[in-house]
Coordinates of C-alpha atoms in Angstrom, one line a residue:
Chain A
M242 CA 52.4 -15.5 101.2
S243 CA 52.6 -18.8 99.4
D244 CA 55.0 -20.8 97.3
T245 CA 53.9 -20.9 93.7
G246 CA 55.6 -24.3 93.5
D247 CA 57.8 -23.2 90.6
N248 CA 61.4 -23.3 91.4
Q249 CA 62.6 -23.1 87.8
Y250 CA 64.2 -20.1 86.3
N251 CA 61.2 -18.6 84.5
Y252 CA 60.0 -15.2 83.5
D253 CA 56.4 -15.5 84.8
Y254 CA 56.4 -13.0 87.6
D255 CA 55.2 -9.6 88.7
L256 CA 58.2 -8.5 90.7
L257 CA 61.8 -9.6 90.8
Y258 CA 63.7 -9.3 94.1
K259 CA 67.4 -9.8 94.0
L260 CA 68.6 -11.1 97.4
V261 CA 72.1 -12.0 98.5
L262 CA 73.3 -14.5 101.1
I263 CA 76.5 -13.5 102.8
G264 CA 78.5 -14.6 105.8
D265 CA 81.7 -16.6 106.7
S266 CA 82.7 -19.8 105.1
G267 CA 81.0 -22.9 106.4
V268 CA 78.0 -21.3 108.1
G269 CA 75.6 -23.1 105.9
K270 CA 74.6 -20.5 103.3
S271 CA 74.4 -23.0 100.4
N272 CA 72.3 -25.4 102.4
L273 CA 69.9 -22.7 103.5
L274 CA 69.4 -21.8 99.9
S275 CA 68.9 -25.4 98.7
R276 CA 66.5 -26.0 101.6
Y277 CA 64.5 -22.9 100.7
S278 CA 64.6 -23.3 96.9
N279 CA 64.4 -27.1 96.5
N280 CA 63.6 -28.4 100.0
D281 CA 66.9 -30.2 99.8
F282 CA 69.8 -30.5 102.3
Q283 CA 73.1 -31.9 101.3
I284 CA 74.9 -33.3 104.4
N285 CA 78.0 -33.4 102.1
S286 CA 77.7 -30.0 100.5
K287 CA 80.7 -28.6 98.6
S288 CA 82.3 -25.3 99.1
T289 CA 81.0 -22.4 97.0
I290 CA 83.5 -20.8 94.7
G291 CA 82.5 -17.4 93.5
V292 CA 78.8 -17.3 93.4
E293 CA 75.8 -19.5 92.7
F294 CA 72.2 -18.7 92.5
A295 CA 68.7 -20.1 92.7
T296 CA 65.3 -18.7 92.2
K297 CA 62.0 -19.2 93.9
A298 CA 58.6 -17.7 93.0
V299 CA 56.3 -16.8 95.9
K300 CA 53.0 -15.1 96.0
V301 CA 52.5 -12.1 98.2
D302 CA 49.4 -10.0 98.3
G303 CA 48.2 -11.7 95.0
K304 CA 51.5 -10.8 93.2
I305 CA 54.0 -13.3 92.1
I306 CA 57.4 -12.3 93.3
K307 CA 60.5 -14.0 91.9
A308 CA 63.2 -14.1 94.5
Q309 CA 66.6 -14.4 92.7
I310 CA 68.9 -15.5 95.5
W311 CA 72.7 -15.3 95.1
D312 CA 74.8 -17.5 97.3
T313 CA 78.3 -16.1 97.7
A314 CA 81.6 -17.6 98.7
G315 CA 82.6 -16.9 102.3
Q316 CA 86.4 -16.8 101.8
E317 CA 87.7 -13.3 102.0
R318 CA 89.7 -13.5 98.8
Y319 CA 86.5 -13.8 96.8
R320 CA 85.0 -10.6 98.0
A321 CA 86.3 -8.8 94.9
I322 CA 83.9 -10.9 92.9
T323 CA 81.0 -11.4 95.3
K324 CA 80.5 -7.7 95.9
A325 CA 79.8 -7.3 92.2
Y326 CA 76.6 -9.2 92.9
Y327 CA 75.4 -6.8 95.6
R328 CA 74.5 -4.4 92.9
G329 CA 70.7 -4.1 92.6
A330 CA 70.1 -6.3 95.7
V331 CA 67.0 -5.3 97.7
G332 CA 67.5 -7.8 100.4
A333 CA 70.4 -9.6 102.1
L334 CA 70.7 -12.3 104.7
I335 CA 73.9 -12.2 106.8
V336 CA 74.4 -15.8 108.1
Y337 CA 76.4 -17.0 111.0
D338 CA 76.8 -20.3 112.7
I339 CA 75.4 -20.4 116.3
T340 CA 78.2 -22.8 117.3
N341 CA 81.0 -20.6 116.0
T342 CA 81.4 -17.3 117.8
K343 CA 83.9 -16.0 115.2
T344 CA 81.3 -16.2 112.5
Y345 CA 78.9 -14.2 114.6
E346 CA 81.6 -11.6 115.4
N347 CA 82.3 -11.1 111.8
C348 CA 78.7 -10.1 111.1
S349 CA 79.6 -6.4 111.8
D350 CA 82.2 -6.7 109.1
W351 CA 79.7 -8.1 106.7
L352 CA 77.3 -5.2 107.5
N353 CA 80.1 -2.8 106.7
I354 CA 80.9 -4.6 103.5
L355 CA 77.3 -4.3 102.4
S356 CA 77.2 -0.6 103.3
T357 CA 80.3 0.3 101.4
N358 CA 79.3 -1.7 98.3
L359 CA 75.7 -0.9 97.8
E360 CA 74.8 1.9 95.5
N361 CA 71.4 2.1 97.2
N362 CA 71.3 2.0 100.9
D363 CA 67.6 1.1 101.0
I364 CA 67.9 -2.6 101.5
V365 CA 66.3 -5.0 104.0
I366 CA 68.8 -7.0 105.9
G367 CA 68.2 -10.1 108.0
L368 CA 70.5 -11.7 110.5
I369 CA 70.4 -15.5 110.4
G370 CA 71.8 -17.7 113.2
N371 CA 72.0 -21.1 111.4
K372 CA 72.6 -24.6 112.7
K373 CA 70.0 -24.2 115.4
D374 CA 69.8 -28.0 115.6
L375 CA 73.2 -28.0 117.3
Q376 CA 71.9 -26.5 120.5
H377 CA 74.3 -28.5 122.6
Q378 CA 77.2 -26.8 120.9
R379 CA 75.8 -23.3 120.9
S380 CA 78.3 -20.6 121.6
V381 CA 76.3 -17.5 120.5
P382 CA 73.5 -16.7 122.9
I383 CA 70.3 -15.9 121.1
E384 CA 69.7 -12.8 123.3
E385 CA 73.0 -11.3 122.2
A386 CA 72.3 -11.8 118.5
Q387 CA 68.8 -10.4 119.0
E388 CA 70.3 -7.3 120.6
F389 CA 72.8 -6.9 117.8
A390 CA 69.9 -7.2 115.2
R391 CA 67.8 -4.7 117.1
N392 CA 70.7 -2.2 117.3
N393 CA 71.3 -2.5 113.6
Q394 CA 67.7 -2.7 112.6
L395 CA 68.0 -6.1 111.1
L396 CA 65.4 -8.9 110.9
F397 CA 66.5 -11.8 113.0
T398 CA 65.8 -15.5 112.9
E399 CA 67.6 -18.6 114.1
T400 CA 67.3 -21.4 111.5
S401 CA 68.3 -25.0 110.9
A402 CA 68.8 -25.9 107.2
L403 CA 69.2 -29.5 108.4
S404 CA 65.9 -29.8 110.2
N405 CA 64.2 -27.2 108.0
E406 CA 63.3 -25.1 111.0
N407 CA 62.5 -21.5 110.3
V408 CA 64.1 -21.5 106.9
E409 CA 60.9 -20.6 105.0
K410 CA 60.1 -18.1 107.7
A411 CA 63.4 -16.3 107.4
F412 CA 63.1 -15.8 103.6
T413 CA 59.4 -15.1 103.8
E414 CA 59.9 -12.4 106.4
L415 CA 62.6 -10.8 104.2
I416 CA 60.6 -10.9 101.0
T417 CA 57.4 -9.7 102.7
T418 CA 59.2 -6.8 104.4
I419 CA 60.7 -5.7 101.1
Y420 CA 57.3 -5.9 99.5
E421 CA 55.5 -4.0 102.3
N422 CA 58.2 -1.3 102.3
S423 CA 57.9 -1.1 98.5
K424 CA 54.3 -0.2 98.9
H425 CA 55.2 2.9 100.9
Q426 CA 58.3 4.3 99.3
T427 CA 59.9 4.8 96.0
G428 CA 63.4 4.3 94.8
M429 CA 63.9 0.7 95.5
E430 CA 65.3 -1.5 92.8
T431 CA 62.7 -4.1 92.6
V432 CA 62.1 -4.9 89.0
T433 CA 58.7 -5.5 87.6
K434 CA 58.1 -7.8 84.7
N435 CA 58.1 -4.9 82.2
N436 CA 61.4 -3.8 83.6
S437 CA 60.2 -0.6 85.2
S438 CA 61.4 0.1 88.6
S439 CA 58.9 -0.2 91.4
I440 CA 58.6 1.3 94.7
G441 CA 60.7 0.7 97.7
A442 CA 61.9 0.9 101.1
G443 CA 59.8 2.0 104.1
N444 CA 61.4 0.7 107.3
T445 CA 64.5 -0.5 105.6
V446 CA 67.9 -0.1 107.1
S447 CA 69.8 3.0 106.2
L448 CA 73.3 1.9 106.4
T449 CA 74.6 5.4 106.2
K450 CA 72.9 6.3 109.5
S451 CA 75.3 6.9 112.4
N452 CA 75.3 4.4 115.1
K453 CA 73.7 6.9 117.4
E454 CA 70.8 7.4 115.0
K455 CA 70.5 3.7 114.6
K456 CA 70.3 3.1 118.3
S457 CA 67.7 5.9 118.8
S458 CA 65.5 4.6 116.0
S459 CA 62.5 2.7 117.2
S460 CA 61.2 1.6 113.9
G461 CA 63.4 -1.5 113.5
Q462 CA 61.9 -4.6 112.1
C463 CA 63.9 -7.0 114.1
C464 CA 63.0 -9.9 116.3
Chain B
M108 CA 89.5 -48.9 87.4
D109 CA 86.2 -49.7 89.0
Q110 CA 83.9 -46.8 88.1
N111 CA 81.5 -47.6 90.9
D112 CA 83.8 -47.2 93.8
L113 CA 87.2 -46.0 94.8
P114 CA 90.2 -47.6 93.2
S115 CA 91.2 -50.2 95.7
H116 CA 94.0 -51.8 93.8
E117 CA 97.4 -50.8 92.5
N118 CA 96.6 -51.1 88.8
Y119 CA 96.4 -48.1 86.6
D120 CA 95.2 -47.6 83.1
K121 CA 96.7 -46.0 80.0
D122 CA 95.2 -42.5 80.6
F123 CA 96.6 -42.5 84.1
Q124 CA 100.0 -43.6 82.8
R125 CA 100.0 -40.7 80.4
L126 CA 99.3 -38.3 83.2
Q127 CA 102.1 -39.7 85.2
K128 CA 104.5 -39.5 82.3
F129 CA 103.7 -35.8 81.8
L130 CA 104.1 -35.2 85.5
N131 CA 107.4 -37.0 85.6
D132 CA 108.7 -34.8 82.8
L133 CA 107.4 -31.8 84.6
I134 CA 109.2 -32.5 87.9
K135 CA 112.5 -32.8 86.0
E136 CA 112.1 -29.1 85.0
V137 CA 111.5 -27.7 88.4
S138 CA 113.3 -28.1 91.7
V139 CA 110.5 -28.2 94.3
L140 CA 112.4 -29.3 97.3
N141 CA 112.2 -26.6 100.0
E142 CA 112.8 -27.7 103.5
N143 CA 112.3 -24.2 104.9
T144 CA 108.8 -24.4 106.1
K145 CA 106.6 -21.7 107.5
A146 CA 103.6 -22.4 109.7
L147 CA 100.2 -21.5 108.2
S148 CA 98.1 -18.8 109.8
P149 CA 95.1 -19.9 111.9
S150 CA 92.6 -18.5 109.4
T151 CA 94.2 -20.4 106.5
L152 CA 94.2 -23.6 108.6
N153 CA 90.6 -23.0 109.4
Q154 CA 89.7 -22.5 105.7
I155 CA 91.6 -25.7 104.8
N156 CA 89.8 -27.6 107.5
L157 CA 86.4 -26.4 106.3
D158 CA 87.1 -27.3 102.7
V159 CA 88.7 -30.6 103.4
D160 CA 85.7 -31.5 105.5
R161 CA 83.6 -31.0 102.4
S162 CA 85.7 -33.1 100.1
F163 CA 85.5 -36.6 98.8
N164 CA 81.7 -36.5 99.1
F165 CA 81.4 -39.2 96.5
V166 CA 83.1 -41.8 98.7
T167 CA 80.4 -43.8 100.5
N168 CA 82.6 -45.7 102.9
S169 CA 83.1 -43.3 105.9
K170 CA 86.4 -44.9 106.9
E171 CA 87.9 -44.5 103.5
K172 CA 86.5 -41.0 103.2
E173 CA 88.2 -40.0 106.5
L174 CA 91.5 -41.5 105.3
L175 CA 91.4 -39.6 102.0
K176 CA 90.5 -36.4 103.8
K177 CA 93.4 -36.8 106.2
T178 CA 95.8 -37.3 103.3
L179 CA 94.3 -34.3 101.5
K180 CA 94.7 -32.1 104.5
T181 CA 98.3 -33.2 105.1
T182 CA 99.2 -32.8 101.5
I183 CA 97.8 -29.3 101.2
K184 CA 99.4 -28.2 104.5
T185 CA 102.8 -29.7 103.5
I186 CA 102.8 -27.9 100.1
L187 CA 101.7 -24.5 101.5
E188 CA 104.1 -24.7 104.5
R189 CA 107.0 -25.4 102.1
N190 CA 105.8 -22.6 99.7
P191 CA 104.9 -19.6 101.9
Q192 CA 104.8 -17.4 98.7
W193 CA 101.5 -19.2 97.9
F194 CA 98.1 -18.4 99.4
Y195 CA 95.4 -21.0 99.8
Y196 CA 92.3 -20.5 97.8
Q197 CA 89.0 -22.4 98.0
G198 CA 89.2 -24.7 95.0
Y199 CA 92.8 -25.6 95.5
H200 CA 91.5 -28.5 97.6
D201 CA 89.6 -29.7 94.6
I202 CA 92.7 -30.0 92.4
V203 CA 94.7 -31.7 95.2
S204 CA 91.7 -34.1 95.7
F205 CA 92.0 -35.0 92.0
F206 CA 95.6 -36.0 92.4
I207 CA 95.0 -37.9 95.6
Y208 CA 92.2 -39.8 93.9
Y209 CA 94.4 -40.9 91.1
F210 CA 97.7 -41.5 93.0
C211 CA 96.3 -43.1 96.1
Y212 CA 94.4 -46.2 96.9
I213 CA 93.2 -47.8 100.1
K214 CA 94.2 -51.2 101.2
N215 CA 93.7 -52.7 104.7
N216 CA 92.5 -49.3 105.9
E217 CA 95.7 -47.6 104.9
I218 CA 96.6 -45.2 102.2
H219 CA 98.9 -46.6 99.5
Y220 CA 100.5 -44.8 96.5
R221 CA 100.0 -45.9 92.9
N222 CA 103.4 -46.2 91.2
C223 CA 104.9 -43.5 93.4
D224 CA 105.4 -42.5 97.0
S225 CA 104.1 -39.7 99.2
N226 CA 107.1 -37.5 98.4
T227 CA 106.7 -37.9 94.7
L228 CA 103.1 -37.1 94.9
I229 CA 103.9 -33.9 96.8
S230 CA 106.5 -33.1 94.1
Y231 CA 103.9 -33.7 91.4
I232 CA 101.3 -31.4 93.0
T233 CA 103.9 -28.7 93.9
T234 CA 105.3 -28.6 90.4
F235 CA 101.8 -28.6 88.9
S236 CA 101.0 -25.7 91.2
E237 CA 104.2 -23.8 90.4
K238 CA 103.6 -24.2 86.7
F239 CA 99.8 -23.8 86.3
L240 CA 98.2 -22.5 89.5
R241 CA 100.6 -19.9 90.9
D242 CA 98.5 -17.0 89.6
F243 CA 95.5 -18.2 91.4
M244 CA 97.6 -18.7 94.5
S245 CA 98.7 -15.1 94.8
K246 CA 97.7 -12.9 97.7
N247 CA 94.5 -11.7 96.2
L248 CA 92.3 -12.3 93.2
N249 CA 93.8 -9.7 90.9
N250 CA 95.6 -12.1 88.6
S251 CA 92.6 -14.4 88.5
M252 CA 90.5 -11.5 87.5
V253 CA 92.8 -10.8 84.5
Y254 CA 92.0 -14.4 83.4
L255 CA 88.3 -13.9 83.7
K256 CA 88.5 -10.6 81.8
F257 CA 90.1 -12.5 78.9
I258 CA 87.4 -15.0 78.4
P259 CA 85.0 -12.6 76.6
K260 CA 87.8 -11.8 74.2
I261 CA 88.2 -15.5 73.3
L262 CA 84.5 -15.9 73.0
K263 CA 84.6 -13.0 70.5
K264 CA 87.4 -14.7 68.7
Y265 CA 85.2 -17.8 68.4
N266 CA 82.4 -15.5 67.2
V267 CA 80.0 -16.7 69.9
Y268 CA 77.9 -14.4 71.8
N269 CA 79.1 -11.2 70.4
H270 CA 76.3 -9.7 72.4
N271 CA 77.0 -6.4 74.1
I272 CA 76.3 -8.0 77.4
F273 CA 79.7 -9.6 77.5
N274 CA 81.8 -6.6 76.5
D275 CA 85.1 -6.7 78.3
S276 CA 83.7 -7.3 81.7
P277 CA 85.1 -10.3 83.6
F278 CA 83.4 -13.6 83.1
Y279 CA 82.8 -14.1 86.9
G280 CA 80.5 -17.0 86.3
S281 CA 83.4 -19.1 85.1
I282 CA 85.6 -18.7 88.2
A283 CA 84.9 -22.1 89.8
N284 CA 85.8 -24.0 86.7
I285 CA 88.8 -21.9 85.7
I286 CA 90.7 -21.8 89.0
T287 CA 90.0 -25.4 89.7
L288 CA 90.7 -26.5 86.1
F289 CA 87.2 -28.1 86.1
T290 CA 87.8 -30.2 89.2
H291 CA 85.2 -28.5 91.3
N292 CA 82.4 -30.9 92.2
L293 CA 84.5 -34.1 91.5
N294 CA 82.6 -37.4 91.5
L295 CA 83.2 -40.9 90.2
K296 CA 81.2 -40.2 87.1
N297 CA 83.2 -37.2 85.9
M298 CA 86.7 -38.3 87.1
E299 CA 87.7 -39.7 83.7
S300 CA 86.8 -36.5 81.9
R301 CA 88.8 -34.5 84.5
L302 CA 91.8 -36.8 84.0
A303 CA 91.7 -36.0 80.3
I304 CA 91.4 -32.2 80.9
I305 CA 94.3 -32.1 83.4
T306 CA 96.5 -34.2 81.2
Y307 CA 95.8 -31.8 78.3
V308 CA 96.5 -28.8 80.5
I309 CA 100.0 -30.3 81.3
R310 CA 100.5 -31.2 77.7
S311 CA 99.7 -27.7 76.5
E312 CA 102.4 -26.3 78.8
N313 CA 100.3 -23.2 78.9
I314 CA 97.6 -22.0 81.3
S315 CA 95.8 -20.1 78.6
F316 CA 94.7 -23.6 77.5
I317 CA 92.0 -23.7 80.2
L318 CA 90.6 -20.3 79.0
I319 CA 90.4 -21.4 75.4
F320 CA 88.9 -24.7 76.4
Y321 CA 86.2 -22.9 78.4
A322 CA 85.4 -20.7 75.4
K323 CA 85.5 -23.8 73.1
L324 CA 82.9 -25.5 75.4
V325 CA 80.7 -22.4 75.2
Y326 CA 81.1 -22.6 71.4
H327 CA 80.4 -26.4 71.4
Y328 CA 77.2 -26.0 73.4
K329 CA 76.1 -22.8 71.7
A330 CA 72.8 -24.3 70.3
L331 CA 71.9 -25.6 73.7
I332 CA 72.7 -22.3 75.4
E333 CA 70.7 -20.4 72.8
K334 CA 67.8 -22.7 73.4
R335 CA 67.8 -22.5 77.1
I336 CA 68.8 -18.9 77.7
F337 CA 68.3 -16.8 74.7
S338 CA 65.2 -18.3 73.0
D339 CA 62.6 -16.5 75.0
E340 CA 61.6 -13.0 73.9
E341 CA 61.8 -11.9 77.4
C342 CA 65.1 -13.6 77.9
E343 CA 67.5 -12.6 80.7
T344 CA 69.7 -9.6 80.0
D345 CA 71.7 -9.4 83.3
P346 CA 75.3 -10.5 82.3
L347 CA 75.9 -12.0 85.7
I348 CA 72.9 -14.3 85.4
I349 CA 73.7 -15.2 81.8
Q350 CA 77.3 -16.0 82.8
T351 CA 76.1 -18.2 85.7
L352 CA 73.6 -20.0 83.5
I353 CA 76.1 -20.6 80.7
N354 CA 78.6 -22.0 83.3
T355 CA 75.9 -24.2 84.8
I356 CA 75.0 -25.6 81.3
I357 CA 78.6 -26.4 80.3
T358 CA 79.4 -27.9 83.7
E359 CA 76.3 -30.2 83.6
E360 CA 77.0 -31.1 80.0
L361 CA 80.7 -31.8 80.7
D362 CA 79.6 -34.3 83.4
N363 CA 77.8 -36.3 80.8
I364 CA 80.0 -35.8 77.8
D365 CA 81.1 -38.7 75.6
M366 CA 84.8 -39.2 76.1
N367 CA 85.6 -39.2 72.4
T368 CA 83.8 -35.9 71.9
L369 CA 85.7 -34.5 74.9
K370 CA 89.0 -35.7 73.5
Q371 CA 88.2 -34.1 70.2
I372 CA 87.4 -30.8 71.8
L373 CA 90.6 -30.9 73.9
K374 CA 92.6 -31.7 70.7
E375 CA 91.0 -28.8 68.9
T376 CA 91.6 -26.5 71.8
L377 CA 95.3 -27.3 71.7
K378 CA 95.4 -26.6 68.0
D379 CA 93.5 -23.3 68.5
M380 CA 95.8 -22.3 71.3
N381 CA 98.7 -22.5 68.9
T382 CA 97.0 -20.5 66.2
M383 CA 95.8 -17.9 68.6
R384 CA 99.4 -17.1 69.6
I385 CA 98.5 -16.1 73.1
Q386 CA 100.7 -18.7 74.7
N387 CA 103.6 -16.3 74.5
V388 CA 101.7 -14.0 76.7
F389 CA 100.8 -16.6 79.2
K390 CA 103.5 -19.2 79.2
Y391 CA 102.9 -21.3 82.3
S392 CA 101.4 -18.5 84.3
L393 CA 100.5 -15.0 83.3
E394 CA 104.0 -13.6 82.8
N395 CA 103.0 -10.1 81.9
K396 CA 99.6 -8.7 82.9
G397 CA 100.0 -5.6 80.7
L398 CA 100.7 -7.7 77.6
L399 CA 97.5 -9.6 78.1
I400 CA 95.3 -6.6 78.8
N401 CA 96.5 -5.0 75.6
F402 CA 96.4 -8.3 73.7
N403 CA 94.4 -8.1 70.5
F404 CA 93.8 -11.0 68.2
N405 CA 93.5 -8.7 65.2
K406 CA 96.8 -7.1 66.0
E407 CA 98.4 -10.6 65.7
K408 CA 96.6 -11.0 62.4
V409 CA 97.9 -7.7 61.0
F410 CA 101.4 -8.7 62.1
L411 CA 101.1 -12.1 60.4
K412 CA 99.8 -10.5 57.2
N413 CA 102.7 -8.0 57.2
T414 CA 105.2 -10.7 57.7
L415 CA 103.8 -12.6 54.9
L416 CA 103.8 -9.6 52.6
V417 CA 107.5 -8.8 53.5
A418 CA 108.4 -12.5 52.7
I419 CA 106.7 -12.3 49.3
N420 CA 108.4 -8.9 48.7
I421 CA 111.8 -10.3 49.4
V422 CA 111.3 -13.2 47.0
I423 CA 110.2 -10.8 44.2
L424 CA 113.1 -8.4 45.0
Q425 CA 115.5 -11.2 44.6
R426 CA 114.1 -12.0 41.2
M427 CA 114.0 -8.5 39.9
K428 CA 117.6 -7.4 40.7
H429 CA 119.2 -8.5 37.5
D430 CA 116.5 -7.5 35.0
I431 CA 115.1 -4.0 35.1
S432 CA 112.6 -4.7 32.4
S433 CA 111.1 -7.7 34.1
P434 CA 107.5 -7.5 35.3
Y435 CA 108.9 -8.5 38.7
T436 CA 110.7 -5.2 38.9
F437 CA 107.4 -3.3 38.7
A438 CA 105.6 -5.6 41.1
G439 CA 108.5 -5.6 43.5
T440 CA 108.8 -1.8 43.5
V441 CA 105.0 -1.3 44.1
L442 CA 105.0 -4.0 46.8
T443 CA 108.0 -2.6 48.6
I444 CA 106.6 0.9 48.7
N445 CA 103.2 -0.4 49.8
N446 CA 104.8 -2.6 52.5
I447 CA 107.0 0.1 53.8
Q448 CA 103.9 2.4 54.2
K449 CA 102.0 -0.4 55.9
L450 CA 104.8 -1.2 58.3
I451 CA 105.2 2.5 59.2
R452 CA 101.5 2.8 59.9
Y453 CA 101.6 -0.4 62.0
W454 CA 104.6 0.7 64.1
T455 CA 103.2 4.2 64.6
H456 CA 99.9 2.6 65.8
E457 CA 101.9 0.3 68.1
R458 CA 103.9 3.2 69.5
D459 CA 100.7 5.3 70.1
T460 CA 99.0 2.3 71.8
K461 CA 101.9 1.8 74.2

């Protein structure tokens, strides 16, 4: 997978993947996105009201994939709006702050919100523990988050938007997994340039599965 | 005011004086003193802290920044504690930041107030919130959504983007600008334009002003929007993306707008607001959601047309009453019958709609 170097909004692509960034307010979603899309980090970032988006074109298996990434507001009152943007998403990153336990605990709620608002349950979800550079303030053990990701069949990465650690990896893993799955199954809402739906979802998370089913499944893509 | 740094002196210019005059008039109308305070919930406090921490990013001096943040936090907390009927929303901190920027200055590492004191500033912001922001400060986003749903209707009125993509779906992409009255992403460069916008909002005495202003900007930058979004044959068709791109364009352009052009747009917006006759639906806040949802600009036009016809009719009837052979008699009779028929049709339609 390689970056095509084109971060502008353009129409020159083979596949379009709509991705959403969700998680509590202040966990660093906007900086993760600006780091990934523009290699930029704003120490003084502003709060996101409603939604914002950025795109990045990447090459996977010789195909240009345009990732259209929606950054959503974390405050609960904006959920009425942000969930409108989940429609058609093929990937999601649930972000928490490794120094703030509450933001990690709320990840289950974010999973539920995704499951109740997606029309298509075949979506690849990643769990991101951000602010990895603040190790001395860590309050969420990595093992616990890994376990949570494993149980819920989520991809998992700890990142630092500040030091640019694992940011590329987190998005790459998500996009590649969506692409790989799309080669095996149909029904996923990736959009090709000529607007026909392409294939979807092999090892993707089925959010309608019972917890028991989820736990017994060994085909998770986590960790 | 020094445009390169924070105002560090007590002086204030003509535009600021105008804002303060409007605010002084405003606080006379509303009693905002409420000493019965209610503590804020931990989640609200947490959200305020997070947002305050991300405010005044344009201030380079860290000590000054901290002082301003501290004042911002205290101000928001005081207002919300005294008004437990209001709920904090992300973006409220932007508006309060705007007021603090204009009414405070820093001298000897202390906050001072420009031509007012801390209580007056609290009164200004509370009254402004009561008059213009209370719909956005309700428990959930329902009222704000009604505003966003109304934007496509105004765009249609301006005859811009009559594309099906807009339909009557809410213009989500505009939310940051609407609920912060364009104060989101404040910086030293755009502060003057925001002063003009907020002053006009107060002057309009009507929150619909901001919706019409938004549509007016879309209309103003139509050519640019067409070029950047709709020129390509394979142009984007997702309404959510188009809304976001339009919003990005007008926000960026507004940051670089010439002040004379902006003032002209604001002036025209005020004029348009009066001709659109939606201010009766909004008043300061959205008084009646149902009225707005059913609001139809054409309905207003029909009503105006009928009123005009009746007025002409009355004039002709007055002239015809003494002379049965007069041409006014014939014209008056035809008009009267015609108008009665029209009014019956109009009232029947109104009744059916309700």
